Short mmCIF file of N, CA and C in Angstrom, two decimals:
data_model
loop_
_atom_site.label_atom_id
_atom_site.label_comp_id
_atom_site.label_asym_id
_atom_site.label_seq_id
_atom_site.Cartn_x
_atom_site.Cartn_y
_atom_site.Cartn_z
N SER A 279 -5.74 -130.82 -58.06
CA SER A 279 -6.06 -130.65 -56.65
C SER A 279 -7.57 -130.68 -56.47
N HIS A 280 -7.96 -131.10 -55.30
CA HIS A 280 -9.38 -131.20 -54.99
C HIS A 280 -10.07 -129.83 -55.06
N LEU A 281 -9.43 -128.81 -54.50
CA LEU A 281 -10.05 -127.48 -54.51
C LEU A 281 -10.21 -126.93 -55.92
N ALA A 282 -9.27 -127.23 -56.78
CA ALA A 282 -9.37 -126.77 -58.17
C ALA A 282 -10.57 -127.43 -58.85
N ARG A 283 -10.78 -128.71 -58.58
CA ARG A 283 -11.94 -129.40 -59.16
C ARG A 283 -13.25 -128.83 -58.61
N VAL A 284 -13.27 -128.56 -57.30
CA VAL A 284 -14.47 -127.97 -56.69
C VAL A 284 -14.75 -126.60 -57.30
N PHE A 285 -13.70 -125.79 -57.46
CA PHE A 285 -13.86 -124.46 -58.05
C PHE A 285 -14.41 -124.56 -59.47
N ARG A 286 -13.83 -125.45 -60.27
CA ARG A 286 -14.30 -125.62 -61.64
C ARG A 286 -15.78 -126.04 -61.66
N GLN A 287 -16.16 -126.96 -60.77
CA GLN A 287 -17.55 -127.41 -60.72
C GLN A 287 -18.48 -126.28 -60.31
N LEU A 288 -18.05 -125.49 -59.34
CA LEU A 288 -18.86 -124.34 -58.92
C LEU A 288 -19.08 -123.38 -60.08
N LEU A 289 -18.03 -123.13 -60.85
CA LEU A 289 -18.16 -122.23 -62.01
C LEU A 289 -19.10 -122.81 -63.06
N GLU A 290 -18.98 -124.11 -63.31
CA GLU A 290 -19.83 -124.74 -64.32
C GLU A 290 -21.30 -124.73 -63.89
N ASP A 291 -21.54 -124.76 -62.58
CA ASP A 291 -22.91 -124.82 -62.07
C ASP A 291 -23.56 -123.45 -61.88
N LEU A 292 -22.83 -122.38 -62.16
CA LEU A 292 -23.40 -121.04 -61.97
C LEU A 292 -24.58 -120.82 -62.92
N PRO A 293 -25.63 -120.19 -62.43
CA PRO A 293 -26.77 -119.90 -63.31
C PRO A 293 -26.39 -118.85 -64.36
N GLU A 294 -27.13 -118.86 -65.46
CA GLU A 294 -26.88 -117.92 -66.56
C GLU A 294 -26.96 -116.47 -66.12
N ASP A 295 -27.87 -116.18 -65.18
CA ASP A 295 -28.07 -114.79 -64.76
C ASP A 295 -27.10 -114.35 -63.66
N GLY A 296 -26.11 -115.14 -63.37
CA GLY A 296 -25.09 -114.76 -62.39
C GLY A 296 -25.19 -115.54 -61.10
N PRO A 297 -24.17 -115.39 -60.27
CA PRO A 297 -24.13 -116.16 -59.03
C PRO A 297 -25.13 -115.65 -57.98
N THR A 298 -25.63 -116.58 -57.19
CA THR A 298 -26.49 -116.23 -56.06
C THR A 298 -25.59 -115.87 -54.88
N PRO A 299 -26.15 -115.29 -53.83
CA PRO A 299 -25.34 -115.01 -52.64
C PRO A 299 -24.68 -116.28 -52.07
N ASP A 300 -25.40 -117.40 -52.10
CA ASP A 300 -24.80 -118.66 -51.63
C ASP A 300 -23.66 -119.11 -52.54
N ASP A 301 -23.81 -118.91 -53.85
CA ASP A 301 -22.73 -119.24 -54.78
C ASP A 301 -21.49 -118.42 -54.46
N LEU A 302 -21.69 -117.15 -54.18
CA LEU A 302 -20.56 -116.27 -53.87
C LEU A 302 -19.84 -116.72 -52.60
N VAL A 303 -20.59 -117.16 -51.61
CA VAL A 303 -19.98 -117.68 -50.37
C VAL A 303 -19.13 -118.90 -50.69
N ASP A 304 -19.68 -119.83 -51.47
CA ASP A 304 -18.94 -121.04 -51.83
C ASP A 304 -17.70 -120.72 -52.65
N LEU A 305 -17.85 -119.85 -53.64
CA LEU A 305 -16.71 -119.47 -54.47
C LEU A 305 -15.62 -118.79 -53.64
N ARG A 306 -16.02 -117.90 -52.77
CA ARG A 306 -15.06 -117.20 -51.92
C ARG A 306 -14.32 -118.18 -51.00
N ARG A 307 -15.05 -119.13 -50.43
CA ARG A 307 -14.46 -120.13 -49.55
C ARG A 307 -13.38 -120.93 -50.29
N VAL A 308 -13.70 -121.38 -51.49
CA VAL A 308 -12.74 -122.17 -52.27
C VAL A 308 -11.56 -121.31 -52.70
N LEU A 309 -11.82 -120.08 -53.11
CA LEU A 309 -10.71 -119.20 -53.52
C LEU A 309 -9.77 -118.89 -52.36
N TYR A 310 -10.32 -118.69 -51.16
CA TYR A 310 -9.45 -118.47 -50.00
C TYR A 310 -8.60 -119.71 -49.72
N GLY A 311 -9.19 -120.88 -49.87
CA GLY A 311 -8.43 -122.12 -49.68
C GLY A 311 -7.31 -122.25 -50.70
N LEU A 312 -7.61 -121.98 -51.96
CA LEU A 312 -6.58 -122.03 -53.01
C LEU A 312 -5.49 -120.99 -52.76
N HIS A 313 -5.88 -119.82 -52.32
CA HIS A 313 -4.92 -118.76 -52.03
C HIS A 313 -3.97 -119.20 -50.91
N ALA A 314 -4.51 -119.81 -49.87
CA ALA A 314 -3.67 -120.27 -48.76
C ALA A 314 -2.68 -121.33 -49.22
N ILE A 315 -3.13 -122.25 -50.05
CA ILE A 315 -2.24 -123.30 -50.56
C ILE A 315 -1.14 -122.69 -51.42
N LEU A 316 -1.49 -121.76 -52.29
CA LEU A 316 -0.48 -121.12 -53.14
C LEU A 316 0.52 -120.31 -52.34
N ARG A 317 0.05 -119.60 -51.31
CA ARG A 317 0.98 -118.83 -50.46
C ARG A 317 1.97 -119.76 -49.78
N LEU A 318 1.48 -120.88 -49.26
CA LEU A 318 2.37 -121.85 -48.61
C LEU A 318 3.36 -122.41 -49.62
N HIS A 319 2.88 -122.77 -50.80
CA HIS A 319 3.75 -123.32 -51.84
C HIS A 319 4.86 -122.34 -52.21
N PHE A 320 4.49 -121.09 -52.46
CA PHE A 320 5.50 -120.10 -52.85
C PHE A 320 6.46 -119.78 -51.72
N ALA A 321 5.98 -119.79 -50.48
CA ALA A 321 6.87 -119.56 -49.34
C ALA A 321 7.89 -120.70 -49.23
N GLN A 322 7.44 -121.93 -49.46
CA GLN A 322 8.36 -123.07 -49.42
C GLN A 322 9.37 -122.99 -50.56
N GLU A 323 8.93 -122.58 -51.74
CA GLU A 323 9.86 -122.42 -52.86
C GLU A 323 10.89 -121.35 -52.57
N GLU A 324 10.44 -120.22 -52.05
CA GLU A 324 11.38 -119.14 -51.73
C GLU A 324 12.39 -119.58 -50.68
N GLU A 325 11.94 -120.35 -49.70
CA GLU A 325 12.85 -120.86 -48.68
C GLU A 325 13.88 -121.80 -49.30
N ALA A 326 13.45 -122.65 -50.21
CA ALA A 326 14.36 -123.58 -50.87
C ALA A 326 15.37 -122.82 -51.74
N TYR A 327 14.90 -121.83 -52.49
CA TYR A 327 15.82 -121.05 -53.33
C TYR A 327 16.80 -120.25 -52.49
N ALA A 328 16.33 -119.72 -51.36
CA ALA A 328 17.22 -118.98 -50.48
C ALA A 328 18.30 -119.90 -49.93
N TRP A 329 17.91 -121.11 -49.58
CA TRP A 329 18.88 -122.08 -49.07
C TRP A 329 19.88 -122.43 -50.17
N LEU A 330 19.40 -122.67 -51.39
CA LEU A 330 20.29 -123.03 -52.49
C LEU A 330 21.28 -121.91 -52.78
N SER A 331 20.82 -120.68 -52.74
CA SER A 331 21.70 -119.56 -53.07
C SER A 331 22.65 -119.22 -51.93
N SER A 332 22.36 -119.71 -50.73
CA SER A 332 23.23 -119.40 -49.59
C SER A 332 24.51 -120.21 -49.59
N GLY A 333 24.49 -121.37 -50.27
CA GLY A 333 25.66 -122.22 -50.31
C GLY A 333 25.84 -123.07 -49.07
N GLU A 334 24.88 -123.04 -48.15
CA GLU A 334 24.97 -123.85 -46.94
C GLU A 334 24.76 -125.32 -47.29
N GLU A 335 25.35 -126.18 -46.45
CA GLU A 335 25.16 -127.61 -46.66
C GLU A 335 23.84 -128.04 -46.05
N SER A 336 23.31 -129.11 -46.59
CA SER A 336 22.04 -129.64 -46.11
C SER A 336 22.19 -130.20 -44.71
N VAL A 337 21.19 -129.97 -43.90
CA VAL A 337 21.15 -130.55 -42.56
C VAL A 337 19.98 -131.52 -42.55
N SER A 338 20.29 -132.79 -42.26
CA SER A 338 19.22 -133.78 -42.26
C SER A 338 18.48 -133.74 -40.93
N VAL A 339 17.18 -133.89 -41.02
CA VAL A 339 16.34 -133.90 -39.83
C VAL A 339 16.02 -135.34 -39.51
N PRO A 340 16.28 -135.76 -38.26
CA PRO A 340 16.04 -137.17 -37.91
C PRO A 340 14.59 -137.55 -37.99
#
């Protein structure tokens, strides 16, 4: 994913003496984005598993 690559690059570019305030802003921004994507992914998985365990038939959306 793009955000994972950005996060990895931000980590690789951190100075030896630790992150600057601007680095922390960038890292936090990317982490919030990754968190949102993961929450959506897990919510979709839970919805799919709930549907599978319910035994209901699939309804196609036009």
